[in-house]
C-alpha cells in the first residue's frame, strides 16, 4: 500500500484520471438530449469488404447483430470473408474466443454482390475507396434502395458529409461514422454530424457505437474532422523537417520517445505510401511521389521510407536519404540543424493550435473530446492526458511564445489561433472552456 500511494499524487496519475473523466463526458453530447429516442438497429449493411469494411463488420458480428456485406467482384468479396474468418480463428487459437463462437459470428454474416440486398437494413455503412465521386454515386443509389428510416453512414476519414448527404432526398438520415484502422481493434469512432443530420440519427450512432465497444465522439464537418485534421499539421512539419536535413528516423525517434506508438514515417510505411497516390496523376514533386515511383510503398512492398526484411523489421534507407536530398535541392530548402526539442515542438505545437481552431469553429464540443480522439484513435500516451491537456500542463503562454517564434521563421502555418491567444492572455487553459 505504501508503494501504491507514492505515485497517486503524481502528474501521470492526475493525467489518467482526467482521461477517464473525459471519456465519460464524450458520451454526453450537448447538441442532443440524453433522452432522445434512438432508432432500432436490428440489421446492418456494409459496402466494401476490404480492410475497413471487414473490420467494421466484425464489430457488429461481435455484438450479435446480423450484417450483410456487399462487394462489386466475387474475388474481392471472397478475400474479405477469408480475412474475417482468419481473424476470428486466430483469436480462438489464442484462447480469447471459443471455436463455436467463430461459427456463430460467421453465421450472422451474409455476403452478396447485389447492393439491392441492403433494402431491409436499419443501418448501412459505406466503406469504399476515399473518392468523393464514388461515394456520391453510392449514396445516390442507396437513396433509391434503403427503406424509409434507415440510417445511411459513410466511413470517410476526410470528405464532406454534407456533400455526400446532398446526393440523397433524405439528408437527415445521413451521418459520418469514421472507424479507425484496424476497425475491429481500434476503440475510437468519430460520429460526424452533418448540417441536416437528425438528432435521433446522432443519438443512434452514439449509442450503437457504445454497443459495439467503441468510444464515440461527436464531431462536426470539416476536412479531416478532428483527428486527421490535426494529424495533417504534424505530417506537414515532419516532411519539412526531413527536407531541412533531419532524418526520418530521428523524427520518428523523438515522437516515439515522447510516448506515441510510432512516428510519422513509420506510420506512413505501415499504412502504405500509395494511399491517395496515382501513377497517372503523379507529378514527381514530393519525397513520397519519388518513393512510390520506385515501388517503395511501405511495409507491404518491403521498402518505403525504411527498408524492411522478411519479418518487416525496419532499417534506415540510403535510397530514401538520396531521394530526400534530391527533393530538397530541387526546392532550394536550406539545411538546418534541429534539436530534439525543436522537432517535438514543430510536430506537436501546430496540432495543439489546430485543436484550438477546431474548438473555435465548433467542430468539437470540448477540448477533452479532442484528447479522447487522439488517445483512442492515434495512440497518444494516456499518461500525458491528450494534446490539449498536455498543452495546459506546459502553459499556453509558452506554447504561444514558441508558435510566434516559428511563425516569424517559417510563416503563417504557425500563426496562433485567436482562442489560443485569448486563453494565454487570460492565464487560462483549454480546461477552463
C-alpha positions as a printed NumPy array, in Angstrom:
array([[  0.   ,   0.   ,   0.   ],
       [  2.862,   2.354,   0.811],
       [  4.359,   1.791,  -2.638],
       [  0.965,   2.271,  -4.254],
       [  0.458,   5.605,  -2.525],
       [  3.717,   7.069,  -3.875],
       [  2.531,   7.667,  -7.482],
       [ -1.027,   8.658,  -6.534],
       [ -0.341,  12.425,  -6.217],
       [  1.894,  12.432,  -9.315],
       [  1.245,  14.11 , -12.66 ],
       [  0.749,  10.843, -14.553],
       [ -1.924,   9.736, -12.098],
       [ -3.746,  13.07 , -12.481],
       [ -3.488,  12.894, -16.276],
       [ -5.022,   9.419, -16.425],
       [ -7.816,  10.4  , -14.051],
       [ -8.679,  13.323, -16.322],
       [ -8.698,  10.991, -19.323],
       [-11.146,   8.686, -17.547],
       [-13.494,  11.597, -16.857],
       [-13.085,  12.927, -20.4  ],
       [-14.172,   9.588, -21.844],
       [-17.379,   9.71 , -19.847],
       [-18.061,  13.31 , -20.916],
       [-17.547,  12.462, -24.589],
       [-20.518,  10.083, -24.442],
       [-22.762,  13.008, -23.458],
       [-23.46 ,  15.498, -26.231],
       [-24.74 ,  18.98 , -25.584],
       [-26.338,  19.037, -29.024],
       [-28.606,  16.024, -28.443],
       [-30.622,  15.418, -25.279],
       [-29.845,  12.221, -23.408],
       [-33.498,  11.167, -23.597],
       [-33.624,  11.46 , -27.41 ],
       [-35.034,   8.118, -28.631],
       [-32.715,   6.091, -30.832],
       [-33.766,   4.195, -33.922],
       [-33.735,   0.393, -33.577],
       [-30.773,  -1.285, -35.303],
       [-31.523,  -4.962, -35.899],
       [-29.562,  -5.443, -39.134],
       [-26.55 ,  -3.661, -40.609],
       [-25.303,  -3.391, -44.172],
       [-21.658,  -2.718, -45.038],
       [-20.498,  -1.679, -48.506],
       [-16.948,  -2.827, -49.109],
       [-15.211,  -5.992, -47.903],
       [-11.693,  -4.585, -47.718],
       [ -9.675,  -3.876, -44.593],
       [-12.112,  -1.278, -43.282],
       [-15.342,  -2.918, -44.388],
       [-14.332,  -6.272, -42.94 ],
       [-13.217,  -4.754, -39.643],
       [-16.405,  -2.698, -39.345],
       [-18.497,  -5.803, -39.997],
       [-16.693,  -7.707, -37.237],
       [-17.715,  -5.083, -34.667],
       [-21.379,  -5.734, -35.287],
       [-20.984,  -9.518, -35.56 ],
       [-19.219,  -9.455, -32.172],
       [-22.289,  -7.73 , -30.726],
       [-24.654, -10.333, -32.222],
       [-26.014,  -8.008, -34.914],
       [-26.515,  -9.588, -38.384],
       [-24.501,  -7.985, -41.197],
       [-24.915,  -8.05 , -44.969],
       [-21.635,  -7.198, -46.698],
       [-21.522,  -6.078, -50.332],
       [-18.694,  -6.054, -52.867],
       [-18.52 ,  -5.444, -56.605],
       [-16.442,  -8.516, -57.506],
       [-16.562, -12.071, -56.188],
       [-12.798, -12.258, -55.807],
       [-12.705,  -9.202, -53.52 ],
       [-15.673, -10.491, -51.534],
       [-14.131, -13.936, -51.012],
       [-10.857, -12.332, -49.951],
       [-12.686, -10.174, -47.401],
       [-14.641, -13.117, -45.991],
       [-11.443, -15.149, -45.666],
       [ -9.789, -12.316, -43.733],
       [-12.722, -12.047, -41.315],
       [-12.707, -15.788, -40.656],
       [ -8.925, -15.856, -40.254],
       [ -9.095, -13.024, -37.723],
       [-11.672, -14.927, -35.682],
       [ -9.769, -18.194, -35.913],
       [ -6.553, -16.515, -34.77 ],
       [ -8.404, -15.068, -31.796],
       [ -9.75 , -18.536, -30.971],
       [ -6.227, -20.029, -31.153],
       [ -5.161, -17.518, -28.521],
       [ -7.978, -18.686, -26.246],
       [ -9.901, -15.414, -26.374],
       [-12.792, -16.9  , -28.32 ],
       [-14.417, -20.341, -28.311],
       [-14.313, -22.256, -31.624],
       [-18.108, -22.432, -31.688],
       [-18.231, -18.629, -31.356],
       [-16.318, -18.312, -34.608],
       [-19.079, -20.173, -36.426],
       [-21.813, -18.274, -34.604],
       [-20.388, -14.948, -35.708],
       [-19.7  , -16.052, -39.263],
       [-23.271, -17.355, -39.345],
       [-24.529, -13.807, -38.786],
       [-22.715, -12.629, -41.932],
       [-24.404, -12.604, -45.344],
       [-22.298, -11.839, -48.429],
       [-23.611, -10.536, -51.729],
       [-22.651,  -8.765, -54.941],
       [-26.008,  -7.012, -55.114],
       [-26.372,  -3.675, -53.337],
       [-30.152,  -4.141, -53.527],
       [-29.762,  -6.771, -50.785],
       [-29.364,  -3.887, -48.312],
       [-33.009,  -2.867, -48.694],
       [-34.025,  -4.288, -45.303],
       [-31.055,  -2.938, -43.29 ],
       [-31.579,  -0.409, -40.486],
       [-28.049,   0.991, -40.775],
       [-25.914,   0.988, -43.927],
       [-22.228,   1.927, -43.675],
       [-20.27 ,   2.761, -46.806],
       [-16.592,   1.789, -46.528],
       [-15.181,   2.097, -50.032],
       [-12.204,   3.95 , -51.532],
       [-11.784,   7.556, -50.35 ],
       [-13.099,   9.156, -53.534],
       [-15.919,  11.698, -53.457],
       [-17.263,  10.729, -56.874],
       [-17.586,   7.068, -55.881],
       [-19.222,   7.913, -52.565],
       [-21.72 ,  10.282, -54.162],
       [-22.679,   7.59 , -56.656],
       [-23.203,   5.038, -53.877],
       [-25.358,   7.327, -51.754],
       [-27.465,   8.333, -54.745],
       [-28.113,   4.63 , -55.327],
       [-28.762,   3.936, -51.642],
       [-31.4  ,   6.661, -51.659],
       [-33.491,   4.523, -54.006],
       [-32.751,   1.227, -52.249],
       [-32.758,   1.798, -48.474],
       [-36.03 ,   1.542, -46.598],
       [-37.569,   4.659, -45.019],
       [-35.91 ,   5.468, -41.704],
       [-32.696,   3.615, -42.485],
       [-29.534,   5.433, -41.421],
       [-27.016,   5.962, -44.214],
       [-23.475,   6.346, -42.883],
       [-20.116,   6.974, -44.512],
       [-16.82 ,   5.793, -43.082],
       [-14.998,   8.646, -44.826],
       [-11.989,   9.956, -42.927],
       [-11.734,  13.342, -44.653],
       [-14.583,  14.098, -47.049],
       [-17.572,  16.434, -46.701],
       [-20.549,  14.569, -45.219],
       [-22.901,  17.375, -46.278],
       [-21.861,  16.999, -49.924],
       [-22.458,  13.25 , -49.682],
       [-25.844,  13.756, -47.983],
       [-26.881,  16.18 , -50.734],
       [-26.946,  13.237, -53.159],
       [-29.996,  11.875, -51.337],
       [-33.55 ,  13.049, -50.721],
       [-33.074,  12.207, -47.023],
       [-30.064,  14.231, -45.733],
       [-31.492,  13.988, -42.213],
       [-30.723,  10.245, -42.303],
       [-27.086,  10.694, -43.371],
       [-24.189,  10.74 , -40.906],
       [-20.473,  10.051, -40.773],
       [-19.217,   7.051, -38.788],
       [-15.443,   7.188, -39.054],
       [-13.887,   3.981, -37.744],
       [-10.136,   3.748, -37.237],
       [ -7.97 ,   1.011, -38.71 ],
       [ -7.938,  -1.815, -37.842],
       [-11.634,  -1.191, -37.236],
       [-12.152,  -4.394, -35.261],
       [ -9.418,  -3.343, -32.804],
       [ -9.266,   0.457, -32.517],
       [-11.75 ,   1.822, -29.988],
       [-12.426,   5.275, -31.428],
       [-15.481,   6.151, -33.501],
       [-15.782,   9.721, -34.804],
       [-19.503,  10.373, -35.252],
       [-19.731,  13.177, -37.823],
       [-22.887,  15.23 , -37.633],
       [-23.912,  16.883, -40.901],
       [-25.765,  20.165, -41.184],
       [-29.09 ,  18.383, -41.685],
       [-28.483,  15.17 , -39.707],
       [-31.483,  14.427, -37.467],
       [-30.976,  14.346, -33.706],
       [-32.26 ,  10.786, -33.373],
       [-29.735,   9.706, -36.022],
       [-26.928,  11.265, -33.955],
       [-28.274,   9.591, -30.801],
       [-28.464,   6.234, -32.59 ],
       [-24.905,   6.453, -33.92 ],
       [-23.548,   7.357, -30.483],
       [-25.471,   4.539, -28.81 ],
       [-24.639,   1.862, -31.369],
       [-21.005,   2.867, -31.056],
       [-21.104,   2.082, -27.346],
       [-22.957,  -1.185, -28.019],
       [-20.146,  -2.432, -30.273],
       [-17.489,  -1.416, -27.756],
       [-16.382,   1.898, -29.225],
       [-15.699,   5.245, -27.592],
       [-17.921,   7.543, -29.642],
       [-17.008,  11.224, -30.02 ],
       [-19.337,  13.655, -31.792],
       [-17.57 ,  15.974, -34.244],
       [-18.539,  18.428, -36.967],
       [-17.999,  18.503, -40.717],
       [-14.619,  19.818, -41.867],
       [-11.731,  18.374, -43.857],
       [-10.306,  15.561, -41.752],
       [-12.808,  16.183, -38.921],
       [-10.814,  16.275, -35.642],
       [ -8.182,  13.537, -35.679],
       [ -6.938,  13.696, -39.26 ],
       [ -7.215,  17.466, -39.425],
       [ -4.728,  17.71 , -36.551],
       [ -2.605,  14.875, -37.918],
       [ -2.104,  16.822, -41.162],
       [ -0.323,  19.546, -39.19 ],
       [  2.173,  17.077, -37.763],
       [  2.76 ,  15.412, -41.113],
       [  3.423,  18.748, -42.812],
       [  6.098,  19.718, -40.319],
       [  7.653,  16.25 , -40.292],
       [  8.028,  16.44 , -44.075],
       [  9.51 ,  19.935, -43.843],
       [ 11.993,  18.796, -41.196],
       [ 13.414,  15.985, -43.344],
       [ 13.962,  18.367, -46.253],
       [ 15.944,  20.587, -43.875],
       [ 18.256,  17.706, -43.04 ],
       [ 16.671,  15.867, -40.115],
       [ 16.438,  12.159, -40.932],
       [ 13.032,  10.436, -40.933],
       [ 14.321,   8.039, -38.256],
       [ 15.278,  10.916, -35.972],
       [ 11.812,  12.462, -36.32 ],
       [ 10.263,   9.064, -35.589],
       [ 12.565,   8.53 , -32.614],
       [ 11.598,  11.847, -30.998],
       [  7.877,  11.175, -31.408],
       [  8.256,   7.606, -30.135],
       [ 10.266,   8.707, -27.105],
       [  7.524,  11.229, -26.335],
       [  5.196,   8.259, -25.923],
       [  3.339,   7.735, -29.2  ],
       [  3.421,   4.158, -30.573],
       [  5.212,   5.22 , -33.763],
       [  6.491,   8.271, -35.575],
       [  5.019,   9.83 , -38.739],
       [  7.231,   7.974, -41.228],
       [  6.858,   4.574, -39.588],
       [  3.105,   5.223, -39.608],
       [  3.16 ,   6.162, -43.303],
       [  5.032,   2.988, -44.19 ],
       [  2.579,   0.906, -42.172],
       [ -0.494,   2.478, -43.813],
       [  1.01 ,   2.458, -47.315],
       [  2.577,   5.423, -49.092],
       [  0.338,   4.925, -52.12 ],
       [ -2.901,   5.78 , -50.309],
       [ -4.301,   8.596, -52.418],
       [ -1.345,   8.361, -54.838],
       [ -1.796,   7.554, -58.512],
       [  0.862,   6.939, -61.132],
       [ -1.377,   8.618, -63.707],
       [ -1.686,  11.88 , -61.749],
       [  1.771,  11.735, -60.154],
       [  3.812,  14.948, -60.509],
       [  7.137,  13.632, -59.122],
       [  7.274,  16.566, -56.7  ],
       [  7.415,  15.153, -53.187],
       [  9.547,  12.564, -51.444],
       [  6.51 ,  10.304, -51.318],
       [  5.99 ,  10.644, -55.083],
       [  9.536,   9.522, -55.819],
       [  9.36 ,   6.657, -53.319],
       [  6.134,   5.366, -54.861],
       [  7.605,   5.661, -58.37 ],
       [ 10.292,   3.2  , -57.264],
       [  7.594,   0.928, -55.797],
       [  8.78 ,   1.795, -52.299],
       [  5.223,   1.931, -50.983],
       [  5.762,   0.882, -47.387],
       [  5.904,  -2.346, -45.446],
       [  3.716,  -4.191, -47.946],
       [  6.384,  -3.825, -50.674],
       [  9.369,  -4.311, -48.357],
       [ 10.5  ,  -0.707, -48.685],
       [  9.196,   2.801, -48.089],
       [ 10.903,   5.463, -46.022],
       [ 12.627,   2.474, -44.386],
       [ 13.964,  -0.793, -45.764],
       [ 12.263,  -3.923, -44.385],
       [ 13.403,  -7.511, -44.047],
       [ 11.203, -10.614, -44.37 ],
       [  9.91 , -10.079, -40.82 ],
       [  9.162,  -6.394, -41.527],
       [ 11.986,  -5.196, -39.313],
       [ 12.853,  -1.623, -40.322],
       [ 16.299,  -0.217, -41.041],
       [ 17.225,   3.31 , -42.232],
       [ 17.464,   3.57 , -46.006],
       [ 20.25 ,   5.192, -48.049],
       [ 17.878,   5.312, -51.017],
       [ 15.437,   7.43 , -49.012],
       [ 18.235,   9.763, -47.889],
       [ 19.28 ,  10.287, -51.516],
       [ 15.697,  10.991, -52.602],
       [ 15.21 ,  13.497, -49.773],
       [ 18.446,  15.288, -50.668],
       [ 17.372,  15.462, -54.328],
       [ 13.956,  16.945, -53.488],
       [ 15.489,  19.423, -51.012],
       [ 17.986,  20.628, -53.629],
       [ 15.268,  20.961, -56.264],
       [ 13.102,  23.019, -53.881],
       [ 16.001,  25.117, -52.635],
       [ 15.479,  24.158, -48.993],
       [ 18.207,  25.434, -46.695],
       [ 19.865,  22.849, -44.47 ],
       [ 19.214,  23.486, -40.776],
       [ 20.083,  21.648, -37.622],
       [ 17.234,  20.897, -35.212],
       [ 17.354,  19.737, -31.616],
       [ 15.031,  17.039, -30.333],
       [ 13.053,  19.744, -28.534],
       [ 12.542,  21.69 , -31.748],
       [ 11.458,  18.537, -33.595],
       [  8.914,  17.86 , -30.853],
       [  7.616,  21.436, -30.771],
       [  7.336,  21.779, -34.537],
       [  5.453,  18.494, -34.834],
       [  3.115,  18.83 , -31.829],
       [  2.505,  22.538, -31.187],
       [  0.775,  23.03 , -34.585],
       [ -1.518,  20.147, -33.614],
       [ -2.489,  21.943, -30.414],
       [ -3.039,  25.138, -32.395],
       [ -5.251,  23.304, -34.885],
       [ -7.186,  21.814, -31.981],
       [ -7.859,  25.354, -30.795],
       [ -9.137,  26.265, -34.274],
       [-11.392,  23.196, -34.212],
       [-12.871,  24.428, -30.933],
       [-13.257,  27.945, -32.343],
       [-15.252,  26.575, -35.261],
       [-17.436,  24.383, -33.067],
       [-16.229,  21.189, -34.772],
       [-15.547,  19.613, -31.369],
       [-17.7  ,  20.191, -28.303],
       [-14.926,  20.135, -25.699],
       [-11.148,  20.188, -25.556],
       [-11.336,  16.891, -23.7  ],
       [-13.182,  15.342, -26.676],
       [-10.141,  16.155, -28.814],
       [ -7.945,  14.444, -26.235],
       [-10.138,  11.328, -26.327],
       [ -9.899,  11.237, -30.143],
       [ -6.113,  11.32 , -30.042],
       [ -5.712,   8.844, -27.196],
       [ -8.048,   6.229, -28.674],
       [ -7.511,   6.824, -32.389],
       [ -3.811,   7.609, -32.655],
       [ -2.194,   6.224, -29.527],
       [ -1.416,   9.497, -27.756],
       [  0.06 ,   8.37 , -24.397],
       [ -2.629,   8.256, -21.73 ],
       [ -0.167,   9.429, -19.089],
       [  0.159,  12.743, -20.984],
       [ -3.584,  13.278, -20.99 ],
       [ -4.156,  14.143, -24.658],
       [ -2.734,  17.019, -26.755],
       [ -4.959,  19.768, -25.331],
       [ -4.462,  18.631, -21.73 ],
       [ -0.717,  18.34 , -22.389],
       [ -0.628,  21.916, -23.706],
       [ -2.288,  23.108, -20.498],
       [  0.418,  21.395, -18.434],
       [  3.113,  23.178, -20.438],
       [  1.302,  26.501, -20.184],
       [ -0.46 ,  28.097, -23.156],
       [  1.677,  31.214, -22.833],
       [  4.778,  29.115, -23.551],
       [  3.076,  27.33 , -26.466],
       [  2.039,  30.732, -27.842],
       [  5.563,  32.083, -27.492],
       [  7.06 ,  29.201, -29.457],
       [  4.367,  29.347, -32.155],
       [  5.107,  33.045, -32.686],
       [  8.819,  32.331, -32.938],
       [  8.229,  29.623, -35.544],
       [  5.768,  31.872, -37.396],
       [  8.478,  34.509, -37.732],
       [ 10.824,  31.906, -39.213],
       [  8.504,  29.653, -41.244],
       [  5.377,  31.681, -41.951],
       [  1.675,  31.523, -41.19 ],
       [  1.49 ,  27.733, -40.913],
       [  2.364,  28.529, -37.291],
       [  0.032,  31.519, -36.869],
       [ -1.588,  31.173, -33.428],
       [ -5.357,  30.814, -33.269],
       [ -7.395,  33.602, -31.699],
       [ -8.619,  31.206, -28.995],
       [ -5.092,  30.209, -28.012],
       [ -4.043,  33.859, -27.836],
       [ -7.058,  34.77 , -25.698],
       [ -6.616,  31.929, -23.238],
       [ -2.895,  32.64 , -22.893],
       [ -3.589,  36.345, -22.271],
       [ -6.127,  35.467, -19.574],
       [ -3.794,  32.956, -17.931],
       [ -6.252,  30.132, -18.622],
       [ -6.111,  26.73 , -20.252],
       [ -8.341,  24.661, -22.518],
       [ -9.731,  23.029, -19.392],
       [-11.341,  26.374, -18.491],
       [-13.562,  26.468, -21.599]])
